[in-house]
mmCIF file of C-alpha atoms and ligand atoms in Angstrom:
data_model
loop_
_atom_site.group_PDB
_atom_site.id
_atom_site.type_symbol
_atom_site.label_atom_id
_atom_site.label_comp_id
_atom_site.label_asym_id
_atom_site.label_seq_id
_atom_site.Cartn_x
_atom_site.Cartn_y
_atom_site.Cartn_z
ATOM 1 C CA UNK V 6 0.000 0.000 0.000
ATOM 2 C CA UNK V 7 1.165 3.506 -0.701
ATOM 3 C CA UNK V 8 0.847 6.689 1.356
ATOM 4 C CA UNK V 9 0.831 4.903 4.710
ATOM 5 C CA UNK V 10 3.462 7.189 6.237
ATOM 6 C CA UNK V 11 0.975 8.631 8.750
ATOM 7 C CA UNK V 12 1.713 5.694 11.088
ATOM 8 C CA UNK V 13 5.116 7.049 12.016
ATOM 9 C CA UNK V 14 3.347 10.019 13.616
ATOM 10 C CA UNK V 15 0.921 8.023 15.723
ATOM 11 C CA UNK V 16 1.418 8.198 19.454
ATOM 12 C CA UNK V 17 3.703 5.536 20.900
ATOM 13 C CA UNK V 18 2.922 5.034 24.574
ATOM 14 C CA UNK V 19 2.125 2.297 27.030
ATOM 15 C CA UNK V 20 -1.115 3.395 28.696
ATOM 16 C CA UNK V 21 -2.072 2.926 32.338
ATOM 17 C CA UNK V 22 -3.836 -0.386 32.992
ATOM 18 C CA UNK V 23 -6.697 -0.262 35.506
ATOM 19 C CA UNK V 24 -7.885 -3.196 37.646
ATOM 20 C CA UNK V 25 -10.047 -5.774 35.854
ATOM 21 C CA UNK V 26 -13.760 -4.905 35.725
ATOM 22 C CA UNK V 27 -16.017 -7.929 36.330
ATOM 23 C CA UNK V 28 -18.681 -8.952 33.815
ATOM 24 C CA UNK V 29 -21.241 -9.861 36.484
ATOM 25 C CA UNK V 30 -22.407 -8.662 39.898
ATOM 26 C CA UNK V 31 -21.433 -11.792 41.825
ATOM 27 C CA UNK V 32 -17.764 -10.953 41.818
ATOM 28 C CA UNK V 33 -16.201 -9.673 45.028
ATOM 29 C CA UNK V 34 -14.202 -6.790 43.612
ATOM 30 C CA UNK V 35 -11.215 -5.931 45.773
ATOM 31 C CA UNK V 36 -8.826 -4.797 43.034
ATOM 32 C CA UNK V 37 -9.304 -1.045 42.583
ATOM 33 C CA UNK V 38 -9.348 0.337 46.134
ATOM 34 C CA UNK V 39 -12.934 1.450 45.763
ATOM 35 C CA UNK V 40 -14.826 2.051 49.001
ATOM 36 C CA UNK V 41 -16.686 -0.940 50.445
ATOM 37 C CA UNK V 42 -19.644 1.266 51.353
ATOM 38 C CA UNK V 43 -21.981 3.470 49.310
ATOM 39 C CA UNK V 44 -21.709 7.260 49.403
ATOM 40 C CA UNK V 45 -23.664 9.302 51.956
ATOM 41 C CA UNK V 46 -27.474 9.113 51.588
ATOM 42 C CA UNK V 47 -27.251 12.898 51.104
ATOM 43 C CA UNK V 48 -25.539 12.186 47.764
ATOM 44 C CA UNK V 49 -28.474 10.033 46.668
ATOM 45 C CA UNK V 50 -30.835 12.865 47.630
ATOM 46 C CA UNK V 51 -28.788 15.426 45.713
ATOM 47 C CA UNK V 52 -28.811 13.275 42.578
ATOM 48 C CA UNK V 53 -32.509 12.336 42.829
ATOM 49 C CA UNK V 54 -33.442 15.949 43.446
ATOM 50 C CA UNK V 55 -31.280 17.348 40.669
ATOM 51 C CA UNK V 56 -33.266 19.481 38.250
ATOM 52 C CA UNK V 57 -32.360 18.211 34.761
ATOM 53 C CA UNK V 58 -33.404 21.561 33.293
ATOM 54 C CA UNK V 59 -30.213 22.967 34.813
ATOM 55 C CA UNK V 60 -28.187 20.760 32.471
ATOM 56 C CA UNK V 61 -29.079 23.176 29.663
ATOM 57 C CA UNK V 62 -26.348 25.426 30.985
ATOM 58 C CA UNK V 63 -22.648 24.687 31.307
ATOM 59 C CA UNK V 64 -21.545 23.926 34.859
ATOM 60 C CA UNK V 65 -19.556 26.516 36.801
ATOM 61 C CA UNK V 66 -16.113 26.501 35.208
ATOM 62 C CA UNK V 67 -14.289 26.451 38.550
ATOM 63 C CA UNK V 68 -16.500 23.779 40.077
ATOM 64 C CA UNK V 69 -18.420 26.143 42.376
ATOM 65 C CA UNK V 70 -20.036 25.665 44.854
ATOM 66 C CA UNK V 71 -17.915 22.556 45.445
ATOM 67 C CA UNK V 72 -14.678 24.533 45.461
ATOM 68 C CA UNK V 73 -15.877 26.860 48.253
ATOM 69 C CA UNK V 74 -17.337 23.946 50.222
ATOM 70 C CA UNK V 75 -13.952 22.191 50.130
ATOM 71 C CA UNK V 76 -12.084 25.412 50.955
ATOM 72 C CA UNK V 77 -14.206 25.916 54.040
ATOM 73 C CA UNK V 78 -13.855 22.287 55.108
ATOM 74 C CA UNK V 79 -10.056 22.455 54.918
ATOM 75 C CA UNK V 80 -9.685 26.035 56.195
ATOM 76 C CA UNK V 81 -8.373 27.458 52.913
ATOM 77 C CA UNK V 82 -9.386 30.226 50.508
ATOM 78 C CA UNK V 83 -11.462 29.089 47.515
ATOM 79 C CA UNK V 84 -8.630 30.303 45.256
ATOM 80 C CA UNK V 85 -6.390 27.665 46.878
ATOM 81 C CA UNK V 86 -8.579 24.817 45.605
ATOM 82 C CA UNK V 87 -8.704 23.251 42.135
ATOM 83 C CA UNK V 88 -11.518 20.849 41.283
ATOM 84 C CA UNK V 89 -11.224 18.242 38.525
ATOM 85 C CA UNK V 90 -12.632 15.140 36.959
ATOM 86 C CA UNK V 91 -11.149 12.612 39.394
ATOM 87 C CA UNK V 92 -7.691 13.001 40.838
ATOM 88 C CA UNK V 93 -6.213 11.488 37.675
ATOM 89 C CA UNK V 94 -7.438 14.591 35.849
ATOM 90 C CA UNK V 95 -6.121 16.809 38.650
ATOM 91 C CA UNK V 96 -2.737 15.060 38.613
ATOM 92 C CA UNK V 97 -2.520 15.352 34.830
ATOM 93 C CA UNK V 98 -3.094 19.124 35.169
ATOM 94 C CA UNK V 99 -0.405 19.284 37.867
ATOM 95 C CA UNK V 100 2.133 17.407 35.707
ATOM 96 C CA UNK V 101 1.471 19.832 32.857
ATOM 97 C CA UNK V 102 1.534 22.938 35.051
ATOM 98 C CA UNK V 103 4.561 22.188 37.231
ATOM 99 C CA UNK V 104 6.915 19.701 35.604
ATOM 100 C CA UNK V 105 8.420 21.728 32.771
ATOM 101 C CA UNK V 106 12.092 21.555 33.728
ATOM 102 C CA UNK V 107 14.881 19.868 31.751
ATOM 103 C CA UNK V 108 15.839 18.191 35.016
ATOM 104 C CA UNK V 109 14.150 14.888 35.818
ATOM 105 C CA UNK V 110 11.258 14.792 38.231
ATOM 106 C CA UNK V 111 11.659 12.273 41.058
ATOM 107 C CA UNK V 112 9.259 9.641 42.337
ATOM 108 C CA UNK V 113 9.583 6.235 44.038
ATOM 109 C CA UNK V 114 10.367 3.120 41.985
ATOM 110 C CA UNK V 115 7.329 1.404 43.497
ATOM 111 C CA UNK V 116 4.392 3.790 43.242
ATOM 112 C CA UNK V 117 1.257 4.744 41.310
ATOM 113 C CA UNK V 118 1.819 3.416 37.815
ATOM 114 C CA UNK V 119 0.137 6.398 36.166
ATOM 115 C CA UNK V 120 3.136 8.682 36.899
ATOM 116 C CA UNK V 121 5.402 7.161 34.210
ATOM 117 C CA UNK V 122 2.500 7.261 31.754
ATOM 118 C CA UNK V 123 2.041 11.035 32.180
ATOM 119 C CA UNK V 124 5.810 11.524 31.955
ATOM 120 C CA UNK V 125 5.841 9.617 28.668
ATOM 121 C CA UNK V 126 2.888 11.355 27.087
ATOM 122 C CA UNK V 127 4.036 14.806 28.237
ATOM 123 C CA UNK V 128 7.733 14.052 27.545
ATOM 124 C CA UNK V 129 8.767 14.881 31.092
ATOM 125 C CA UNK V 130 12.181 13.482 32.071
ATOM 126 C CA UNK V 131 12.009 11.421 35.264
ATOM 127 C CA UNK V 132 14.158 9.408 37.608
ATOM 128 C CA UNK V 133 12.799 6.768 39.957
ATOM 129 C CA UNK V 134 14.141 6.591 43.503
ATOM 130 C CA UNK V 135 14.197 3.081 44.996
ATOM 131 C CA UNK V 136 12.158 2.607 48.142
ATOM 132 C CA UNK V 137 14.087 1.086 51.027
ATOM 133 C CA UNK V 138 14.050 -2.694 51.459
ATOM 134 C CA UNK V 139 10.962 -2.391 53.703
ATOM 135 C CA UNK V 140 9.164 -0.341 50.997
ATOM 136 C CA UNK V 141 9.396 2.932 52.919
ATOM 137 C CA UNK V 142 10.546 6.242 51.436
ATOM 138 C CA UNK V 143 13.921 7.621 52.548
ATOM 139 C CA UNK V 144 13.533 11.381 52.176
ATOM 140 C CA UNK V 145 17.323 11.856 52.096
ATOM 141 C CA UNK V 146 17.255 10.288 48.619
ATOM 142 C CA UNK V 147 15.246 13.289 47.412
ATOM 143 C CA UNK V 148 17.899 15.827 48.403
ATOM 144 C CA UNK V 149 19.385 15.973 44.902
ATOM 145 C CA UNK V 150 18.932 18.273 41.909
ATOM 146 C CA UNK V 151 15.549 17.653 40.277
ATOM 147 C CA UNK V 152 12.742 19.203 38.238
ATOM 148 C CA UNK V 153 9.998 18.416 40.741
ATOM 149 C CA UNK V 154 8.851 15.624 43.055
ATOM 150 C CA UNK V 155 5.712 13.547 43.313
ATOM 151 C CA UNK V 156 4.772 10.690 45.618
ATOM 152 C CA UNK V 157 1.568 9.400 47.156
ATOM 153 C CA UNK V 158 1.099 9.538 50.918
ATOM 154 C CA UNK V 159 0.224 6.832 51.875
ATOM 155 C CA UNK V 160 2.105 5.296 48.959
ATOM 156 C CA UNK V 161 0.355 2.893 46.592
ATOM 157 C CA UNK V 162 0.525 -0.041 46.179
ATOM 158 C CA UNK V 163 2.544 -0.315 49.399
ATOM 159 C CA UNK V 164 -0.129 1.281 51.677
ATOM 160 C CA UNK V 165 2.645 2.745 53.853
ATOM 161 C CA UNK V 166 2.407 6.365 55.072
ATOM 162 C CA UNK V 167 5.325 8.747 55.433
ATOM 163 C CA UNK V 168 5.511 10.733 58.672
ATOM 164 C CA UNK V 169 4.911 14.448 58.418
ATOM 165 C CA UNK V 170 8.245 15.250 60.057
ATOM 166 C CA UNK V 171 9.957 13.362 57.198
ATOM 167 C CA UNK V 172 7.901 15.233 54.610
ATOM 168 C CA UNK V 173 9.012 18.519 56.185
ATOM 169 C CA UNK V 174 12.642 17.425 55.726
ATOM 170 C CA UNK V 175 11.955 16.667 52.072
ATOM 171 C CA UNK V 176 10.246 20.034 51.591
ATOM 172 C CA UNK V 177 13.073 21.908 53.310
ATOM 173 C CA UNK V 178 15.562 20.301 50.927
ATOM 174 C CA UNK V 179 13.415 21.158 47.894
ATOM 175 C CA UNK V 180 12.331 24.794 48.034
ATOM 176 C CA UNK V 181 13.030 25.480 44.350
ATOM 177 C CA UNK V 182 10.768 22.890 42.745
ATOM 178 C CA UNK V 183 7.118 21.973 43.047
ATOM 179 C CA UNK V 184 6.445 19.023 45.348
ATOM 180 C CA UNK V 185 3.164 17.227 44.672
ATOM 181 C CA UNK V 186 1.865 14.905 47.379
ATOM 182 C CA UNK V 187 -0.859 12.619 46.098
ATOM 183 C CA UNK V 188 -3.116 12.278 49.157
ATOM 184 C CA UNK V 189 -5.572 9.896 47.496
ATOM 185 C CA UNK V 190 -5.611 7.572 50.540
ATOM 186 C CA UNK V 191 -4.787 10.060 53.310
ATOM 187 C CA UNK V 192 -8.189 9.901 55.052
ATOM 188 C CA UNK V 193 -7.645 6.246 55.985
ATOM 189 C CA UNK V 194 -4.841 6.941 58.418
ATOM 190 C CA UNK V 195 -2.010 9.152 57.141
ATOM 191 C CA UNK V 196 -1.295 12.656 58.389
ATOM 192 C CA UNK V 197 -2.363 15.258 55.854
ATOM 193 C CA UNK V 198 -0.015 18.098 54.935
ATOM 194 C CA UNK V 199 -2.831 20.651 54.537
ATOM 195 C CA UNK V 200 -1.429 22.684 57.427
ATOM 196 C CA UNK V 201 1.930 22.932 55.644
ATOM 197 C CA UNK V 202 0.417 24.837 52.705
ATOM 198 C CA UNK V 203 0.812 28.132 54.617
ATOM 199 C CA UNK V 204 4.522 27.636 54.963
ATOM 200 C CA UNK V 205 5.430 25.954 51.657
ATOM 201 C CA UNK V 206 4.201 27.827 48.598
ATOM 202 C CA UNK V 207 5.736 25.116 46.377
ATOM 203 C CA UNK V 208 3.582 22.323 47.872
ATOM 204 C CA UNK V 209 0.575 20.839 46.048
ATOM 205 C CA UNK V 210 -1.761 18.255 47.590
ATOM 206 C CA UNK V 211 -4.076 16.197 45.404
ATOM 207 C CA UNK V 212 -7.178 14.468 46.726
ATOM 208 C CA UNK V 213 -10.048 12.388 45.452
ATOM 209 C CA UNK V 214 -13.677 11.603 46.206
ATOM 210 C CA UNK V 215 -13.127 8.091 44.786
ATOM 211 C CA UNK V 216 -11.896 6.374 47.937
ATOM 212 C CA UNK V 217 -12.849 7.841 51.320
ATOM 213 C CA UNK V 218 -16.039 9.431 49.947
ATOM 214 C CA UNK V 219 -17.175 6.374 47.957
ATOM 215 C CA UNK V 220 -17.616 8.279 44.688
ATOM 216 C CA UNK V 221 -15.250 6.602 42.214
ATOM 217 C CA UNK V 222 -18.057 6.466 39.662
ATOM 218 C CA UNK V 223 -18.639 10.216 39.876
ATOM 219 C CA UNK V 224 -15.074 11.179 38.924
ATOM 220 C CA UNK V 225 -14.291 13.988 41.369
ATOM 221 C CA UNK V 226 -10.875 15.078 42.564
ATOM 222 C CA UNK V 227 -9.252 18.263 43.812
ATOM 223 C CA UNK V 228 -5.955 19.925 44.574
ATOM 224 C CA UNK V 229 -4.979 22.304 47.368
ATOM 225 C CA UNK V 230 -2.002 24.668 47.118
ATOM 226 C CA UNK V 231 -1.024 28.343 47.146
ATOM 227 C CA UNK V 232 -3.247 30.656 45.123
ATOM 228 C CA UNK V 233 -0.370 31.122 42.707
ATOM 229 C CA UNK V 234 0.077 27.421 41.952
ATOM 230 C CA UNK V 235 -3.667 26.846 41.678
ATOM 231 C CA UNK V 236 -3.838 29.665 39.113
ATOM 232 C CA UNK V 237 -1.390 27.701 36.933
ATOM 233 C CA UNK V 238 -3.499 24.565 37.210
ATOM 234 C CA UNK V 239 -6.531 26.602 36.152
ATOM 235 C CA UNK V 240 -4.598 27.908 33.162
ATOM 236 C CA UNK V 241 -3.833 24.318 32.123
ATOM 237 C CA UNK V 242 -7.445 23.274 32.624
ATOM 238 C CA UNK V 243 -8.705 26.221 30.607
ATOM 239 C CA UNK V 244 -6.335 25.213 27.817
ATOM 240 C CA UNK V 245 -7.851 21.726 27.551
ATOM 241 C CA UNK V 246 -11.363 21.608 28.943
ATOM 242 C CA UNK V 247 -12.925 24.556 30.740
ATOM 243 C CA UNK V 248 -15.675 22.568 32.449
ATOM 244 C CA UNK V 249 -14.263 19.202 33.517
ATOM 245 C CA UNK V 250 -16.669 18.696 36.444
ATOM 246 C CA UNK V 251 -20.318 18.301 35.496
ATOM 247 C CA UNK V 252 -23.202 19.936 37.374
ATOM 248 C CA UNK V 253 -24.519 16.678 38.869
ATOM 249 C CA UNK V 254 -21.065 15.782 40.187
ATOM 250 C CA UNK V 255 -20.708 19.240 41.754
ATOM 251 C CA UNK V 256 -24.025 18.802 43.593
ATOM 252 C CA UNK V 257 -23.124 15.268 44.701
ATOM 253 C CA UNK V 258 -19.692 16.397 45.888
ATOM 254 C CA UNK V 259 -21.111 19.214 48.022
ATOM 255 C CA UNK V 260 -23.548 16.795 49.689
ATOM 256 C CA UNK V 261 -20.766 14.305 50.382
ATOM 257 C CA UNK V 262 -18.559 16.918 52.056
ATOM 258 C CA UNK V 263 -21.429 18.306 54.120
ATOM 259 C CA UNK V 264 -22.244 14.896 55.618
ATOM 260 C CA UNK V 265 -19.160 14.708 57.811
ATOM 261 C CA UNK V 266 -20.632 12.224 60.258
ATOM 262 C CA UNK V 267 -21.297 9.654 57.541
ATOM 263 C CA UNK V 268 -17.790 10.244 56.165
ATOM 264 C CA UNK V 269 -16.131 9.622 59.533
ATOM 265 C CA UNK V 270 -18.325 6.618 60.373
ATOM 266 C CA UNK V 271 -17.487 5.000 57.034
ATOM 267 C CA UNK V 272 -13.770 5.589 57.524
ATOM 268 C CA UNK V 273 -13.953 3.996 60.970
ATOM 269 C CA UNK V 274 -15.657 0.895 59.536
ATOM 270 C CA UNK V 275 -13.072 0.487 56.767
ATOM 271 C CA UNK V 276 -10.194 0.976 59.203
ATOM 272 C CA UNK V 277 -11.577 -1.555 61.655
ATOM 273 C CA UNK V 278 -12.063 -4.183 58.924
ATOM 274 C CA UNK V 279 -8.573 -3.429 57.616
ATOM 275 C CA UNK V 280 -7.026 -4.203 60.994
ATOM 276 C CA UNK V 281 -9.055 -7.407 61.337
ATOM 277 C CA UNK V 282 -8.090 -8.545 57.831
ATOM 278 C CA UNK V 283 -4.412 -7.734 58.397
ATOM 279 C CA UNK V 284 -4.410 -9.906 61.525
ATOM 280 C CA UNK V 285 -6.223 -12.778 59.742
ATOM 281 C CA UNK V 286 -3.737 -12.651 56.868
ATOM 282 C CA UNK V 287 -0.777 -12.645 59.246
ATOM 283 C CA UNK V 288 -2.229 -15.668 61.028
ATOM 284 C CA UNK V 289 -2.284 -17.448 57.646
ATOM 285 C CA UNK V 290 1.401 -16.799 56.948
ATOM 286 C CA UNK V 291 1.259 -13.476 55.128
ATOM 287 C CA UNK V 292 3.609 -10.591 55.752
ATOM 288 C CA UNK V 293 1.443 -7.479 55.659
ATOM 289 C CA UNK V 294 2.805 -3.939 55.401
ATOM 290 C CA UNK V 295 1.509 -1.491 58.041
ATOM 291 C CA UNK V 296 -1.360 0.057 56.110
ATOM 292 C CA UNK V 297 -2.640 3.621 56.413
ATOM 293 C CA UNK V 298 -4.886 3.140 53.376
ATOM 294 C CA UNK V 299 -8.025 1.190 52.426
ATOM 295 C CA UNK V 300 -5.969 -1.706 51.080
ATOM 296 C CA UNK V 301 -3.303 -4.134 52.217
ATOM 297 C CA UNK V 302 -0.022 -5.064 50.570
ATOM 298 C CA UNK V 303 0.758 -8.661 51.412
ATOM 299 C CA UNK V 304 3.146 -11.495 50.601
ATOM 300 C CA UNK V 305 2.715 -15.148 51.583
ATOM 301 C CA UNK V 306 5.557 -17.269 52.962
ATOM 302 C CA UNK V 307 4.669 -20.322 50.837
ATOM 303 C CA UNK V 308 2.273 -19.566 47.996
ATOM 304 C CA UNK V 309 3.256 -17.135 45.258
ATOM 305 C CA UNK V 310 1.191 -14.024 44.710
ATOM 306 C CA UNK V 311 0.339 -15.243 41.231
ATOM 307 C CA UNK V 312 -0.980 -18.568 42.606
ATOM 308 C CA UNK V 313 -3.123 -16.841 45.219
ATOM 309 C CA UNK V 314 -4.357 -14.281 42.697
ATOM 310 C CA UNK V 315 -5.444 -17.043 40.272
ATOM 311 C CA UNK V 316 -7.034 -19.124 43.020
ATOM 312 C CA UNK V 317 -9.088 -16.178 44.301
ATOM 313 C CA UNK V 318 -10.006 -15.132 40.789
ATOM 314 C CA UNK V 319 -11.406 -18.601 40.099
ATOM 315 C CA UNK V 320 -13.502 -18.215 43.264
ATOM 316 C CA UNK V 321 -14.895 -14.912 41.980
ATOM 317 C CA UNK V 322 -12.717 -12.727 44.204
ATOM 318 C CA UNK V 323 -10.657 -10.126 42.343
ATOM 319 C CA UNK V 324 -7.544 -8.702 44.009
ATOM 320 C CA UNK V 325 -4.667 -6.868 42.326
ATOM 321 C CA UNK V 326 -1.440 -8.485 41.233
ATOM 322 C CA UNK V 327 1.370 -6.492 39.605
ATOM 323 C CA UNK V 328 3.869 -8.469 37.571
ATOM 324 C CA UNK V 329 6.576 -5.886 38.188
ATOM 325 C CA UNK V 330 10.085 -5.874 39.646
ATOM 326 C CA UNK V 331 10.236 -5.945 43.468
ATOM 327 C CA UNK V 332 6.476 -6.434 43.928
ATOM 328 C CA UNK V 333 5.723 -9.500 41.812
ATOM 329 C CA UNK V 334 5.218 -11.664 44.872
ATOM 330 C CA UNK V 335 2.800 -9.293 46.590
ATOM 331 C CA UNK V 336 -0.920 -8.764 46.375
ATOM 332 C CA UNK V 337 -2.749 -5.509 46.815
ATOM 333 C CA UNK V 338 -6.052 -6.290 48.484
ATOM 334 C CA UNK V 339 -8.759 -3.661 48.890
ATOM 335 C CA UNK V 340 -10.572 -3.698 52.228
ATOM 336 C CA UNK V 341 -14.157 -4.789 51.500
ATOM 337 C CA UNK V 342 -17.213 -5.059 53.707
ATOM 338 C CA UNK V 343 -17.045 -7.466 56.642
ATOM 339 C CA UNK V 344 -19.011 -10.017 54.636
ATOM 340 C CA UNK V 345 -16.690 -9.786 51.625
ATOM 341 C CA UNK V 346 -13.696 -9.981 53.932
ATOM 342 C CA UNK V 347 -15.009 -13.118 55.612
ATOM 343 C CA UNK V 348 -15.599 -14.762 52.227
ATOM 344 C CA UNK V 349 -12.078 -13.946 51.151
ATOM 345 C CA UNK V 350 -10.593 -15.255 54.401
ATOM 346 C CA UNK V 351 -12.553 -18.521 53.976
ATOM 347 C CA UNK V 352 -11.366 -18.862 50.369
ATOM 348 C CA UNK V 353 -7.764 -18.274 51.416
ATOM 349 C CA UNK V 354 -8.079 -20.876 54.171
ATOM 350 C CA UNK V 355 -9.146 -23.421 51.542
ATOM 351 C CA UNK V 356 -5.931 -22.795 49.639
ATOM 352 C CA UNK V 357 -3.524 -22.251 52.486
ATOM 353 C CA UNK V 358 -5.056 -24.497 55.125
HETATM 354 N N1 PMP X 414 -3.461 8.341 42.883
HETATM 355 C C1 PMP X 414 -3.333 7.105 43.370
HETATM 356 C C2 PMP X 414 -2.138 6.782 44.191
HETATM 357 C C3 PMP X 414 -4.308 6.130 43.100
HETATM 358 O O1 PMP X 414 -4.167 4.884 43.566
HETATM 359 C C4 PMP X 414 -5.442 6.480 42.333
HETATM 360 C C5 PMP X 414 -6.506 5.446 42.045
HETATM 361 N N2 PMP X 414 -6.270 4.660 40.931
HETATM 362 C C6 PMP X 414 -5.531 7.792 41.836
HETATM 363 C C7 PMP X 414 -4.534 8.696 42.137
HETATM 364 C C8 PMP X 414 -6.653 8.246 40.958
HETATM 365 O O2 PMP X 414 -7.899 8.150 41.500
HETATM 366 P P1 PMP X 414 -9.151 8.940 40.918
HETATM 367 O O3 PMP X 414 -8.816 9.400 39.525
HETATM 368 O O4 PMP X 414 -10.261 7.970 40.951
HETATM 369 O O5 PMP X 414 -9.358 10.094 41.832
#
């Protein structure tokens, strides 16, 4: 065939691969760190009561009134909050806005596998920093010339949180670059750095409604930073898609934030099941990292992660297995309801004895 030269200009990237999505409702899905519980009943009310006539108009381009609701909740000015279409969208805006140096950005070797994908598609140079043997971050490794830093706290898929005093050390050694902390799982036990935003005008925190607020299907995320940095994220947003968050999602998000009791009760349930599951896994011969998230990172002393993954999958229980260096004998298991957890423990007992 002639004139097929267009193929050399097609994009050449390896996209992010999400956890498998089951074809039927009987599957126990513990592979995407979704919340075990539904969102607040106030969210249901907001959606049911939403006036479809309002969809005639574009939503507020800055995500109001959700932005102000979040600002008030976290004690910030509305101009310090950026609202987006899930934290993936928010992170993508942050990568575009802040990582424009010729120097490599730094992030851990074992971390959220979307970071290398954004670096590839945006042509951002990067360098991975190995976690310590116990999968914790050594902040001293980040005291080197760089074009920016990003890491999740707690980290994923390790579930391990970094202490705030360590983060302060990292920030003090990196005043000339933007440091993005991906706080996707922070509500489940880590210490947020929101109070550091006053002191560090180069710090950006990203958050999501997908995990602690049970709204993965709504696609809502946000960032908190200095007004200056947020203005750059808005400039990026307005250069791609001025209205990423739809009007129904804005209404649902406001209702979720306003029901603080439900939020805290749900967190407490997930945390209590997490601790029970961790103990049960340890009793069965697993080594389990100390989790500050809504998932566990575990390795068995006899069965390989791949074997356990396949066994559970055959039983209709989906967990996450990453065939990647350093973590290919570990499973990442989302904390489900108590009933789901009991079913998984029983299934594991069948295999392990
Ligand atoms: N960061 C981390 C560390 C995650 O695990 C996830 C979930 N896949 C995200 C960001 C993105 O979540 P969402 O886009 O649903 O907010």
